[in-house]
Amino acid sequence: MDERKYNMAEEVKVFSTWASPFALRVIWALKLKGVEFDTVHEDLINKSPLLLQYNPIHKKVPVLVHDGKVICESLVILEYIDETWKQNPLLPEDPHQKANARFWAKFGDDKVMQSIGGGVLLKEGKEQEEGFAASMENLKYLEEEIRGKKFFGGETIGLADIALGWLAHYLDIVEEIVGLKLIDQEKFPSLAAWKQEFANAPIIRENWPDRDKLVTKYVVVREANLGKGTPK
Amino acid sequence: MAEVKLLGTWPSPFSYRVTWALKLKGIPYEYFEEDLSNKSPLLLQCNPVHKKIPVLIHGGKSICESIVILEYLEETWPQNPLMPDDPYERAIARFWVKFVEEKGVEVWIKLFSSGEEKEKAVKDSLEMLKTIEEQALGKKKFFCGDKISSVDIAYGWMARWLEVIEELAGVKLFEPQKFPRLHAWMKDFKDEPVIKGNLPGHDEMLVYFKHKL
């Protein structure tokens, strides 16, 4: 049954894949705001013509289509969602606090994800040691930022939480695969507490992708990357 | 109004982004030139995570990362807007800013490699320029329409720093006949009084960056 009210009919579509932590951000944001939407499930090995038409430059998920308007790049989409649907704001009113949220979201993508994904999951030996050390540095900064707060956004989930949220599920998988502990409860007590809080928050906890499937997927990704570096 | 301070360096395009935005919006500020080989205690205190410029300090609070600073300026001083009003148009603007943030740095770094890696970098750079020419800029005078916006500011390094990079890397990427719209944009951008009066010298930059290589 179509639950949309016809006088307020708006069409919201999210192009995503089951595993994408970036698409997950968009799904969280829309659900946190109670926005109805349809999901278009993509297979990245066999991308739909529509995805290629909507995101010709990057050919990636997520893509948000709102009443025919196409927006790409997860953090750009989050800002659009927050400006378009004002309930349960993801960003605070105060410009300095807003800047802070954007800073940490950017830090997460530029530094944290790079060091943990590229530096630890996809490497071994000395290179992995370096990646691990860099990850520890980056996590230290996050620990200092979250200390004394329930979420990076304060009392409620905000933009930075959503941007860093992958740590609350995907990191366990990385740790399991490589056999290293990154967010150690003793080293990073506040960050570990945030991980728990975020992973179990309403909406967030209902949308995690299947853990075992992710392990399988990332083992393959890791082997493929290590295989590339093997001299023939 | 609480005082505004900018920590920057003269050769940095990231630093200029903030200078341009402050001047376009008519925001009074005090500028401090940092020596990156001897970073000031203020810089280290205000940007402990990255220890980089630019840093904006407003009423004692610091904001780091040039693009984050631009958004902050826009929200705090709405006069002479540098972003569109409409959320969708803003999303498009932010998309293109992100594009140059990711691809632009790649250009910088990888052009200074050699052999196959350099060849690939040249190819990728030309593709990037083509995308900017056809998709980002298109038929518009500036990236968001008739007036300078944060997107133009984000791409501003191309109007002055690109030629320096080309010279130092020994590559020719940008040719006016290949990229006529971009060529016109570079001229229009540099003709804007605020930009014209706030660009580093070509020769000085060559010396500075050559020394760093």
Short mmCIF file of C-alpha atoms in Angstrom, two decimals, chain A residues 55-58 68-73 75-77 79-80 83-84 93-100 102-104 106-107 109-111 141, chain B residues 47-52 61-65 67-68 71-72 75-76 85-88 90-92 94-96 98-99 101-103 131 135:
data_model
loop_
_atom_site.label_atom_id
_atom_site.label_comp_id
_atom_site.label_asym_id
_atom_site.label_seq_id
_atom_site.Cartn_x
_atom_site.Cartn_y
_atom_site.Cartn_z
CA ASN A 55 26.83 9.37 -11.33
CA PRO A 56 28.84 9.43 -14.54
CA ILE A 57 31.90 10.93 -12.90
CA HIS A 58 32.48 8.49 -10.06
CA GLY A 68 14.38 14.06 -9.91
CA LYS A 69 17.31 15.94 -8.35
CA VAL A 70 20.44 13.80 -8.29
CA ILE A 71 23.06 14.19 -5.56
CA CYS A 72 26.29 12.19 -5.25
CA GLU A 73 29.00 11.85 -2.57
CA LEU A 75 28.89 13.76 2.87
CA VAL A 76 27.39 16.10 0.28
CA ILE A 77 24.18 14.06 0.43
CA GLU A 79 24.30 18.10 4.11
CA TYR A 80 21.50 18.15 1.51
CA GLU A 83 18.98 21.22 4.79
CA THR A 84 15.92 19.70 3.12
CA GLU A 93 22.92 25.70 14.77
CA ASP A 94 26.14 27.27 15.99
CA PRO A 95 28.55 27.84 13.07
CA HIS A 96 31.64 26.93 15.09
CA GLN A 97 30.13 23.65 16.27
CA LYS A 98 29.03 22.98 12.69
CA ALA A 99 32.59 23.57 11.52
CA ASN A 100 33.79 21.16 14.18
CA ARG A 102 32.55 18.91 9.39
CA PHE A 103 36.20 18.85 10.46
CA TRP A 104 35.84 15.49 12.17
CA LYS A 106 36.57 15.02 6.95
CA PHE A 107 39.24 13.70 9.32
CA ASP A 109 37.40 10.01 5.64
CA ASP A 110 40.80 11.52 4.85
CA LYS A 111 42.85 10.03 7.68
CA TYR A 141 42.64 12.34 18.23
CA ASN B 47 45.49 23.06 14.80
CA PRO B 48 46.96 20.29 16.92
CA VAL B 49 45.60 17.54 14.64
CA HIS B 50 47.08 18.63 11.30
CA LYS B 51 49.47 21.44 12.33
CA LYS B 52 48.73 23.10 8.98
CA LYS B 61 37.91 29.83 18.56
CA SER B 62 39.80 28.16 15.75
CA ILE B 63 38.53 26.61 12.54
CA CYS B 64 40.78 24.43 10.38
CA GLU B 65 40.66 23.04 6.82
CA ILE B 67 36.83 24.25 2.81
CA VAL B 68 35.43 23.99 6.36
CA GLU B 71 31.49 27.17 4.97
CA TYR B 72 32.00 28.82 8.37
CA GLU B 75 27.27 30.96 7.75
CA THR B 76 28.69 33.59 10.07
CA ASP B 85 20.54 29.62 -1.63
CA ASP B 86 18.87 26.50 -2.91
CA PRO B 87 19.88 23.22 -1.14
CA TYR B 88 20.16 21.31 -4.42
CA ARG B 90 24.46 23.96 -2.86
CA ALA B 91 24.82 20.18 -3.13
CA ILE B 92 26.07 20.55 -6.71
CA ARG B 94 29.78 21.01 -2.73
CA PHE B 95 30.12 18.07 -5.12
CA TRP B 96 32.44 20.05 -7.38
CA LYS B 98 34.98 17.81 -3.26
CA PHE B 99 35.96 16.80 -6.80
CA GLU B 101 39.86 18.54 -3.41
CA GLU B 102 40.36 14.88 -4.29
CA LYS B 103 41.62 15.09 -7.86
CA THR B 131 35.54 16.98 -16.69
CA GLN B 135 30.71 19.19 -16.56
#
